[in-house]
Amino acid sequence: MLSTLALKYCHQILFDPKFLIRKVFKFKKLPIIVRMLIMQLMDPAERFALSLTSKRMKANVK
């Protein structure tokens, strides 16, 4: 479903040190309205990467 370019982009967001600020970004602590606005501004690859990081964080908490 996702193109290889989108997957490479997701990998870059998740693992490239330049993109570490996105991991540190406290997305869950923002108000829901602000979260929705940010989600609309993101492209699908970023949305996918964000969902992966949030799932990974939940797994680490357990």
mmCIF file with all atom_site columns, N, CA and C in Angstrom:
data_model
loop_
_atom_site.group_PDB
_atom_site.id
_atom_site.type_symbol
_atom_site.label_atom_id
_atom_site.label_alt_id
_atom_site.label_comp_id
_atom_site.label_asym_id
_atom_site.label_entity_id
_atom_site.label_seq_id
_atom_site.pdbx_PDB_ins_code
_atom_site.Cartn_x
_atom_site.Cartn_y
_atom_site.Cartn_z
_atom_site.occupancy
_atom_site.B_iso_or_equiv
_atom_site.pdbx_formal_charge
_atom_site.auth_seq_id
_atom_site.auth_comp_id
_atom_site.auth_asym_id
_atom_site.auth_atom_id
_atom_site.pdbx_PDB_model_num
ATOM 1   N N  . MET A 1 1  ? 0.827  -1.192 0.000  1.00 0.00 ? 1  MET A N  1
ATOM 2   C CA . MET A 1 1  ? 0.000  0.000  0.000  1.00 0.00 ? 1  MET A CA 1
ATOM 3   C C  . MET A 1 1  ? 0.876  1.263  0.000  1.00 0.00 ? 1  MET A C  1
ATOM 4   N N  . LEU A 1 2  ? 1.786  1.318  0.955  1.00 0.00 ? 2  LEU A N  1
ATOM 5   C CA . LEU A 1 2  ? 2.693  2.465  0.992  1.00 0.00 ? 2  LEU A CA 1
ATOM 6   C C  . LEU A 1 2  ? 3.806  2.274  -0.025 1.00 0.00 ? 2  LEU A C  1
ATOM 7   N N  . SER A 1 3  ? 4.158  3.358  -0.663 1.00 0.00 ? 3  SER A N  1
ATOM 8   C CA . SER A 1 3  ? 5.257  3.254  -1.623 1.00 0.00 ? 3  SER A CA 1
ATOM 9   C C  . SER A 1 3  ? 6.581  3.090  -0.885 1.00 0.00 ? 3  SER A C  1
ATOM 10  N N  . THR A 1 4  ? 7.577  2.603  -1.588 1.00 0.00 ? 4  THR A N  1
ATOM 11  C CA . THR A 1 4  ? 8.893  2.417  -0.958 1.00 0.00 ? 4  THR A CA 1
ATOM 12  C C  . THR A 1 4  ? 9.482  3.753  -0.539 1.00 0.00 ? 4  THR A C  1
ATOM 13  N N  . LEU A 1 5  ? 9.171  4.804  -1.290 1.00 0.00 ? 5  LEU A N  1
ATOM 14  C CA . LEU A 1 5  ? 9.661  6.138  -0.933 1.00 0.00 ? 5  LEU A CA 1
ATOM 15  C C  . LEU A 1 5  ? 9.092  6.577  0.412  1.00 0.00 ? 5  LEU A C  1
ATOM 16  N N  . ALA A 1 6  ? 7.804  6.322  0.611  1.00 0.00 ? 6  ALA A N  1
ATOM 17  C CA . ALA A 1 6  ? 7.168  6.679  1.881  1.00 0.00 ? 6  ALA A CA 1
ATOM 18  C C  . ALA A 1 6  ? 7.774  5.873  3.026  1.00 0.00 ? 6  ALA A C  1
ATOM 19  N N  . LEU A 1 7  ? 8.057  4.595  2.781  1.00 0.00 ? 7  LEU A N  1
ATOM 20  C CA . LEU A 1 7  ? 8.669  3.759  3.817  1.00 0.00 ? 7  LEU A CA 1
ATOM 21  C C  . LEU A 1 7  ? 10.080 4.226  4.155  1.00 0.00 ? 7  LEU A C  1
ATOM 22  N N  . LYS A 1 8  ? 10.835 4.626  3.125  1.00 0.00 ? 8  LYS A N  1
ATOM 23  C CA . LYS A 1 8  ? 12.177 5.161  3.377  1.00 0.00 ? 8  LYS A CA 1
ATOM 24  C C  . LYS A 1 8  ? 12.083 6.439  4.200  1.00 0.00 ? 8  LYS A C  1
ATOM 25  N N  . TYR A 1 9  ? 11.088 7.263  3.884  1.00 0.00 ? 9  TYR A N  1
ATOM 26  C CA . TYR A 1 9  ? 10.888 8.518  4.602  1.00 0.00 ? 9  TYR A CA 1
ATOM 27  C C  . TYR A 1 9  ? 10.541 8.234  6.063  1.00 0.00 ? 9  TYR A C  1
ATOM 28  N N  . CYS A 1 10 ? 9.687  7.244  6.301  1.00 0.00 ? 10 CYS A N  1
ATOM 29  C CA . CYS A 1 10 ? 9.326  6.849  7.668  1.00 0.00 ? 10 CYS A CA 1
ATOM 30  C C  . CYS A 1 10 ? 10.562 6.371  8.420  1.00 0.00 ? 10 CYS A C  1
ATOM 31  N N  . HIS A 1 11 ? 11.368 5.577  7.753  1.00 0.00 ? 11 HIS A N  1
ATOM 32  C CA . HIS A 1 11 ? 12.590 5.066  8.374  1.00 0.00 ? 11 HIS A CA 1
ATOM 33  C C  . HIS A 1 11 ? 13.511 6.227  8.743  1.00 0.00 ? 11 HIS A C  1
ATOM 34  N N  . GLN A 1 12 ? 13.588 7.214  7.850  1.00 0.00 ? 12 GLN A N  1
ATOM 35  C CA . GLN A 1 12 ? 14.436 8.376  8.104  1.00 0.00 ? 12 GLN A CA 1
ATOM 36  C C  . GLN A 1 12 ? 13.932 9.148  9.321  1.00 0.00 ? 12 GLN A C  1
ATOM 37  N N  . ILE A 1 13 ? 12.631 9.344  9.422  1.00 0.00 ? 13 ILE A N  1
ATOM 38  C CA . ILE A 1 13 ? 12.054 10.062 10.559 1.00 0.00 ? 13 ILE A CA 1
ATOM 39  C C  . ILE A 1 13 ? 12.328 9.310  11.852 1.00 0.00 ? 13 ILE A C  1
ATOM 40  N N  . LEU A 1 14 ? 12.210 7.990  11.809 1.00 0.00 ? 14 LEU A N  1
ATOM 41  C CA . LEU A 1 14 ? 12.341 7.195  13.030 1.00 0.00 ? 14 LEU A CA 1
ATOM 42  C C  . LEU A 1 14 ? 13.784 7.008  13.477 1.00 0.00 ? 14 LEU A C  1
ATOM 43  N N  . PHE A 1 15 ? 14.708 6.910  12.537 1.00 0.00 ? 15 PHE A N  1
ATOM 44  C CA . PHE A 1 15 ? 16.062 6.489  12.900 1.00 0.00 ? 15 PHE A CA 1
ATOM 45  C C  . PHE A 1 15 ? 17.162 7.499  12.597 1.00 0.00 ? 15 PHE A C  1
ATOM 46  N N  . ASP A 1 16 ? 16.897 8.517  11.783 1.00 0.00 ? 16 ASP A N  1
ATOM 47  C CA . ASP A 1 16 ? 17.920 9.502  11.453 1.00 0.00 ? 16 ASP A CA 1
ATOM 48  C C  . ASP A 1 16 ? 18.096 10.471 12.622 1.00 0.00 ? 16 ASP A C  1
ATOM 49  N N  . PRO A 1 17 ? 19.331 10.695 13.087 1.00 0.00 ? 17 PRO A N  1
ATOM 50  C CA . PRO A 1 17 ? 19.552 11.601 14.227 1.00 0.00 ? 17 PRO A CA 1
ATOM 51  C C  . PRO A 1 17 ? 19.014 13.012 14.005 1.00 0.00 ? 17 PRO A C  1
ATOM 52  N N  . LYS A 1 18 ? 18.985 13.469 12.737 1.00 0.00 ? 18 LYS A N  1
ATOM 53  C CA . LYS A 1 18 ? 18.467 14.810 12.462 1.00 0.00 ? 18 LYS A CA 1
ATOM 54  C C  . LYS A 1 18 ? 16.986 14.914 12.810 1.00 0.00 ? 18 LYS A C  1
ATOM 55  N N  . PHE A 1 19 ? 16.295 13.799 12.793 1.00 0.00 ? 19 PHE A N  1
ATOM 56  C CA . PHE A 1 19 ? 14.860 13.802 13.051 1.00 0.00 ? 19 PHE A CA 1
ATOM 57  C C  . PHE A 1 19 ? 14.529 13.426 14.494 1.00 0.00 ? 19 PHE A C  1
ATOM 58  N N  . LEU A 1 20 ? 15.543 13.364 15.355 1.00 0.00 ? 20 LEU A N  1
ATOM 59  C CA . LEU A 1 20 ? 15.307 12.964 16.745 1.00 0.00 ? 20 LEU A CA 1
ATOM 60  C C  . LEU A 1 20 ? 14.348 13.905 17.456 1.00 0.00 ? 20 LEU A C  1
ATOM 61  N N  . ILE A 1 21 ? 14.326 15.178 17.025 1.00 0.00 ? 21 ILE A N  1
ATOM 62  C CA . ILE A 1 21 ? 13.424 16.136 17.671 1.00 0.00 ? 21 ILE A CA 1
ATOM 63  C C  . ILE A 1 21 ? 11.973 15.677 17.534 1.00 0.00 ? 21 ILE A C  1
ATOM 64  N N  . ARG A 1 22 ? 11.663 14.952 16.470 1.00 0.00 ? 22 ARG A N  1
ATOM 65  C CA . ARG A 1 22 ? 10.290 14.459 16.294 1.00 0.00 ? 22 ARG A CA 1
ATOM 66  C C  . ARG A 1 22 ? 9.955  13.394 17.332 1.00 0.00 ? 22 ARG A C  1
ATOM 67  N N  . LYS A 1 23 ? 10.955 12.602 17.735 1.00 0.00 ? 23 LYS A N  1
ATOM 68  C CA . LYS A 1 23 ? 10.723 11.586 18.760 1.00 0.00 ? 23 LYS A CA 1
ATOM 69  C C  . LYS A 1 23 ? 10.544 12.237 20.125 1.00 0.00 ? 23 LYS A C  1
ATOM 70  N N  . VAL A 1 24 ? 11.328 13.294 20.381 1.00 0.00 ? 24 VAL A N  1
ATOM 71  C CA . VAL A 1 24 ? 11.295 13.970 21.675 1.00 0.00 ? 24 VAL A CA 1
ATOM 72  C C  . VAL A 1 24 ? 10.006 14.775 21.816 1.00 0.00 ? 24 VAL A C  1
ATOM 73  N N  . PHE A 1 25 ? 9.459  15.191 20.681 1.00 0.00 ? 25 PHE A N  1
ATOM 74  C CA . PHE A 1 25 ? 8.254  16.016 20.643 1.00 0.00 ? 25 PHE A CA 1
ATOM 75  C C  . PHE A 1 25 ? 7.123  15.362 21.434 1.00 0.00 ? 25 PHE A C  1
ATOM 76  N N  . LYS A 1 26 ? 6.617  16.063 22.427 1.00 0.00 ? 26 LYS A N  1
ATOM 77  C CA . LYS A 1 26 ? 5.590  15.503 23.321 1.00 0.00 ? 26 LYS A CA 1
ATOM 78  C C  . LYS A 1 26 ? 4.204  15.648 22.684 1.00 0.00 ? 26 LYS A C  1
ATOM 79  N N  . PHE A 1 27 ? 3.941  14.791 21.713 1.00 0.00 ? 27 PHE A N  1
ATOM 80  C CA . PHE A 1 27 ? 2.701  14.882 20.941 1.00 0.00 ? 27 PHE A CA 1
ATOM 81  C C  . PHE A 1 27 ? 1.474  14.589 21.798 1.00 0.00 ? 27 PHE A C  1
ATOM 82  N N  . LYS A 1 28 ? 1.569  13.627 22.686 1.00 0.00 ? 28 LYS A N  1
ATOM 83  C CA . LYS A 1 28 ? 0.411  13.197 23.482 1.00 0.00 ? 28 LYS A CA 1
ATOM 84  C C  . LYS A 1 28 ? -0.034 14.255 24.489 1.00 0.00 ? 28 LYS A C  1
ATOM 85  N N  . LYS A 1 29 ? 0.876  15.164 24.860 1.00 0.00 ? 29 LYS A N  1
ATOM 86  C CA . LYS A 1 29 ? 0.536  16.150 25.881 1.00 0.00 ? 29 LYS A CA 1
ATOM 87  C C  . LYS A 1 29 ? -0.168 17.376 25.307 1.00 0.00 ? 29 LYS A C  1
ATOM 88  N N  . LEU A 1 30 ? -0.249 17.459 23.977 1.00 0.00 ? 30 LEU A N  1
ATOM 89  C CA . LEU A 1 30 ? -0.920 18.597 23.350 1.00 0.00 ? 30 LEU A CA 1
ATOM 90  C C  . LEU A 1 30 ? -2.435 18.438 23.430 1.00 0.00 ? 30 LEU A C  1
ATOM 91  N N  . PRO A 1 31 ? -3.158 19.563 23.422 1.00 0.00 ? 31 PRO A N  1
ATOM 92  C CA . PRO A 1 31 ? -4.625 19.469 23.350 1.00 0.00 ? 31 PRO A CA 1
ATOM 93  C C  . PRO A 1 31 ? -5.066 18.759 22.069 1.00 0.00 ? 31 PRO A C  1
ATOM 94  N N  . ILE A 1 32 ? -6.225 18.134 22.128 1.00 0.00 ? 32 ILE A N  1
ATOM 95  C CA . ILE A 1 32 ? -6.716 17.338 20.991 1.00 0.00 ? 32 ILE A CA 1
ATOM 96  C C  . ILE A 1 32 ? -6.858 18.189 19.726 1.00 0.00 ? 32 ILE A C  1
ATOM 97  N N  . ILE A 1 33 ? -7.333 19.428 19.866 1.00 0.00 ? 33 ILE A N  1
ATOM 98  C CA . ILE A 1 33 ? -7.528 20.294 18.692 1.00 0.00 ? 33 ILE A CA 1
ATOM 99  C C  . ILE A 1 33 ? -6.191 20.557 18.006 1.00 0.00 ? 33 ILE A C  1
ATOM 100 N N  . VAL A 1 34 ? -5.162 20.854 18.795 1.00 0.00 ? 34 VAL A N  1
ATOM 101 C CA . VAL A 1 34 ? -3.830 21.114 18.237 1.00 0.00 ? 34 VAL A CA 1
ATOM 102 C C  . VAL A 1 34 ? -3.294 19.852 17.568 1.00 0.00 ? 34 VAL A C  1
ATOM 103 N N  . ARG A 1 35 ? -3.517 18.700 18.207 1.00 0.00 ? 35 ARG A N  1
ATOM 104 C CA . ARG A 1 35 ? -3.084 17.423 17.625 1.00 0.00 ? 35 ARG A CA 1
ATOM 105 C C  . ARG A 1 35 ? -3.721 17.196 16.263 1.00 0.00 ? 35 ARG A C  1
ATOM 106 N N  . MET A 1 36 ? -5.019 17.477 16.169 1.00 0.00 ? 36 MET A N  1
ATOM 107 C CA . MET A 1 36 ? -5.730 17.265 14.899 1.00 0.00 ? 36 MET A CA 1
ATOM 108 C C  . MET A 1 36 ? -5.183 18.185 13.812 1.00 0.00 ? 36 MET A C  1
ATOM 109 N N  . LEU A 1 37 ? -4.882 19.438 14.179 1.00 0.00 ? 37 LEU A N  1
ATOM 110 C CA . LEU A 1 37 ? -4.317 20.378 13.203 1.00 0.00 ? 37 LEU A CA 1
ATOM 111 C C  . LEU A 1 37 ? -2.956 19.898 12.706 1.00 0.00 ? 37 LEU A C  1
ATOM 112 N N  . ILE A 1 38 ? -2.125 19.419 13.628 1.00 0.00 ? 38 ILE A N  1
ATOM 113 C CA . ILE A 1 38 ? -0.802 18.920 13.242 1.00 0.00 ? 38 ILE A CA 1
ATOM 114 C C  . ILE A 1 38 ? -0.949 17.713 12.320 1.00 0.00 ? 38 ILE A C  1
ATOM 115 N N  . MET A 1 39 ? -1.882 16.815 12.643 1.00 0.00 ? 39 MET A N  1
ATOM 116 C CA . MET A 1 39 ? -2.103 15.623 11.818 1.00 0.00 ? 39 MET A CA 1
ATOM 117 C C  . MET A 1 39 ? -2.531 16.007 10.405 1.00 0.00 ? 39 MET A C  1
ATOM 118 N N  . GLN A 1 40 ? -3.341 17.071 10.285 1.00 0.00 ? 40 GLN A N  1
ATOM 119 C CA . GLN A 1 40 ? -3.786 17.497 8.955  1.00 0.00 ? 40 GLN A CA 1
ATOM 120 C C  . GLN A 1 40 ? -2.632 18.080 8.145  1.00 0.00 ? 40 GLN A C  1
ATOM 121 N N  . LEU A 1 41 ? -1.681 18.726 8.836  1.00 0.00 ? 41 LEU A N  1
ATOM 122 C CA . LEU A 1 41 ? -0.554 19.335 8.131  1.00 0.00 ? 41 LEU A CA 1
ATOM 123 C C  . LEU A 1 41 ? 0.490  18.301 7.703  1.00 0.00 ? 41 LEU A C  1
ATOM 124 N N  . MET A 1 42 ? 0.514  17.165 8.389  1.00 0.00 ? 42 MET A N  1
ATOM 125 C CA . MET A 1 42 ? 1.497  16.125 8.060  1.00 0.00 ? 42 MET A CA 1
ATOM 126 C C  . MET A 1 42 ? 1.121  15.410 6.771  1.00 0.00 ? 42 MET A C  1
ATOM 127 N N  . ASP A 1 43 ? 2.129  14.911 6.107  1.00 0.00 ? 43 ASP A N  1
ATOM 128 C CA . ASP A 1 43 ? 1.842  14.058 4.961  1.00 0.00 ? 43 ASP A CA 1
ATOM 129 C C  . ASP A 1 43 ? 1.668  12.617 5.463  1.00 0.00 ? 43 ASP A C  1
ATOM 130 N N  . PRO A 1 44 ? 1.127  11.727 4.633  1.00 0.00 ? 44 PRO A N  1
ATOM 131 C CA . PRO A 1 44 ? 0.823  10.360 5.096  1.00 0.00 ? 44 PRO A CA 1
ATOM 132 C C  . PRO A 1 44 ? 2.016  9.615  5.686  1.00 0.00 ? 44 PRO A C  1
ATOM 133 N N  . ALA A 1 45 ? 3.204  9.825  5.144  1.00 0.00 ? 45 ALA A N  1
ATOM 134 C CA . ALA A 1 45 ? 4.387  9.124  5.663  1.00 0.00 ? 45 ALA A CA 1
ATOM 135 C C  . ALA A 1 45 ? 4.684  9.553  7.093  1.00 0.00 ? 45 ALA A C  1
ATOM 136 N N  . GLU A 1 46 ? 4.554  10.848 7.365  1.00 0.00 ? 46 GLU A N  1
ATOM 137 C CA . GLU A 1 46 ? 4.794  11.335 8.724  1.00 0.00 ? 46 GLU A CA 1
ATOM 138 C C  . GLU A 1 46 ? 3.743  10.796 9.680  1.00 0.00 ? 46 GLU A C  1
ATOM 139 N N  . ARG A 1 47 ? 2.500  10.759 9.225  1.00 0.00 ? 47 ARG A N  1
ATOM 140 C CA . ARG A 1 47 ? 1.419  10.221 10.059 1.00 0.00 ? 47 ARG A CA 1
ATOM 141 C C  . ARG A 1 47 ? 1.690  8.762  10.423 1.00 0.00 ? 47 ARG A C  1
ATOM 142 N N  . PHE A 1 48 ? 2.126  8.007  9.425  1.00 0.00 ? 48 PHE A N  1
ATOM 143 C CA . PHE A 1 48 ? 2.438  6.595  9.630  1.00 0.00 ? 48 PHE A CA 1
ATOM 144 C C  . PHE A 1 48 ? 3.593  6.441  10.627 1.00 0.00 ? 48 PHE A C  1
ATOM 145 N N  . ALA A 1 49 ? 4.621  7.260  10.472 1.00 0.00 ? 49 ALA A N  1
ATOM 146 C CA . ALA A 1 49 ? 5.773  7.204  11.380 1.00 0.00 ? 49 ALA A CA 1
ATOM 147 C C  . ALA A 1 49 ? 5.361  7.574  12.799 1.00 0.00 ? 49 ALA A C  1
ATOM 148 N N  . LEU A 1 50 ? 4.498  8.568  12.920 1.00 0.00 ? 50 LEU A N  1
ATOM 149 C CA . LEU A 1 50 ? 4.040  8.985  14.246 1.00 0.00 ? 50 LEU A CA 1
ATOM 150 C C  . LEU A 1 50 ? 3.249  7.868  14.909 1.00 0.00 ? 50 LEU A C  1
ATOM 151 N N  . SER A 1 51 ? 2.417  7.179  14.135 1.00 0.00 ? 51 SER A N  1
ATOM 152 C CA . SER A 1 51 ? 1.652  6.073  14.718 1.00 0.00 ? 51 SER A CA 1
ATOM 153 C C  . SER A 1 51 ? 2.589  4.940  15.142 1.00 0.00 ? 51 SER A C  1
ATOM 154 N N  . LEU A 1 52 ? 3.652  4.710  14.367 1.00 0.00 ? 52 LEU A N  1
ATOM 155 C CA . LEU A 1 52 ? 4.633  3.683  14.739 1.00 0.00 ? 52 LEU A CA 1
ATOM 156 C C  . LEU A 1 52 ? 5.349  4.044  16.032 1.00 0.00 ? 52 LEU A C  1
ATOM 157 N N  . THR A 1 53 ? 5.763  5.311  16.150 1.00 0.00 ? 53 THR A N  1
ATOM 158 C CA . THR A 1 53 ? 6.498  5.710  17.356 1.00 0.00 ? 53 THR A CA 1
ATOM 159 C C  . THR A 1 53 ? 5.596  5.663  18.572 1.00 0.00 ? 53 THR A C  1
ATOM 160 N N  . SER A 1 54 ? 4.330  6.045  18.427 1.00 0.00 ? 54 SER A N  1
ATOM 161 C CA . SER A 1 54 ? 3.435  6.005  19.584 1.00 0.00 ? 54 SER A CA 1
ATOM 162 C C  . SER A 1 54 ? 3.161  4.558  20.003 1.00 0.00 ? 54 SER A C  1
ATOM 163 N N  . LYS A 1 55 ? 3.047  3.639  19.024 1.00 0.00 ? 55 LYS A N  1
ATOM 164 C CA . LYS A 1 55 ? 2.861  2.221  19.357 1.00 0.00 ? 55 LYS A CA 1
ATOM 165 C C  . LYS A 1 55 ? 4.100  1.670  20.053 1.00 0.00 ? 55 LYS A C  1
ATOM 166 N N  . ARG A 1 56 ? 5.271  2.092  19.574 1.00 0.00 ? 56 ARG A N  1
ATOM 167 C CA . ARG A 1 56 ? 6.523  1.625  20.167 1.00 0.00 ? 56 ARG A CA 1
ATOM 168 C C  . ARG A 1 56 ? 6.642  2.135  21.603 1.00 0.00 ? 56 ARG A C  1
ATOM 169 N N  . MET A 1 57 ? 6.245  3.379  21.841 1.00 0.00 ? 57 MET A N  1
ATOM 170 C CA . MET A 1 57 ? 6.300  3.940  23.192 1.00 0.00 ? 57 MET A CA 1
ATOM 171 C C  . MET A 1 57 ? 5.383  3.164  24.132 1.00 0.00 ? 57 MET A C  1
ATOM 172 N N  . LYS A 1 58 ? 4.185  2.803  23.633 1.00 0.00 ? 58 LYS A N  1
ATOM 173 C CA . LYS A 1 58 ? 3.253  2.023  24.450 1.00 0.00 ? 58 LYS A CA 1
ATOM 174 C C  . LYS A 1 58 ? 3.856  0.663  24.787 1.00 0.00 ? 58 LYS A C  1
ATOM 175 N N  . ALA A 1 59 ? 4.539  0.066  23.817 1.00 0.00 ? 59 ALA A N  1
ATOM 176 C CA . ALA A 1 59 ? 5.165  -1.238 24.039 1.00 0.00 ? 59 ALA A CA 1
ATOM 177 C C  . ALA A 1 59 ? 6.284  -1.129 25.075 1.00 0.00 ? 59 ALA A C  1
ATOM 178 N N  . ASN A 1 60 ? 7.025  -0.016 25.034 1.00 0.00 ? 60 ASN A N  1
ATOM 179 C CA . ASN A 1 60 ? 8.116  0.183  25.994 1.00 0.00 ? 60 ASN A CA 1
ATOM 180 C C  . ASN A 1 60 ? 7.594  0.405  27.404 1.00 0.00 ? 60 ASN A C  1
ATOM 181 N N  . VAL A 1 61 ? 6.420  1.021  27.525 1.00 0.00 ? 61 VAL A N  1
ATOM 182 C CA . VAL A 1 61 ? 5.836  1.290  28.839 1.00 0.00 ? 61 VAL A CA 1
ATOM 183 C C  . VAL A 1 61 ? 5.442  -0.017 29.513 1.00 0.00 ? 61 VAL A C  1
ATOM 184 N N  . LYS A 1 62 ? 4.922  -0.970 28.736 1.00 0.00 ? 62 LYS A N  1
ATOM 185 C CA . LYS A 1 62 ? 4.514  -2.272 29.288 1.00 0.00 ? 62 LYS A CA 1
ATOM 186 C C  . LYS A 1 62 ? 5.727  -3.034 29.693 1.00 0.00 ? 62 LYS A C  1
#
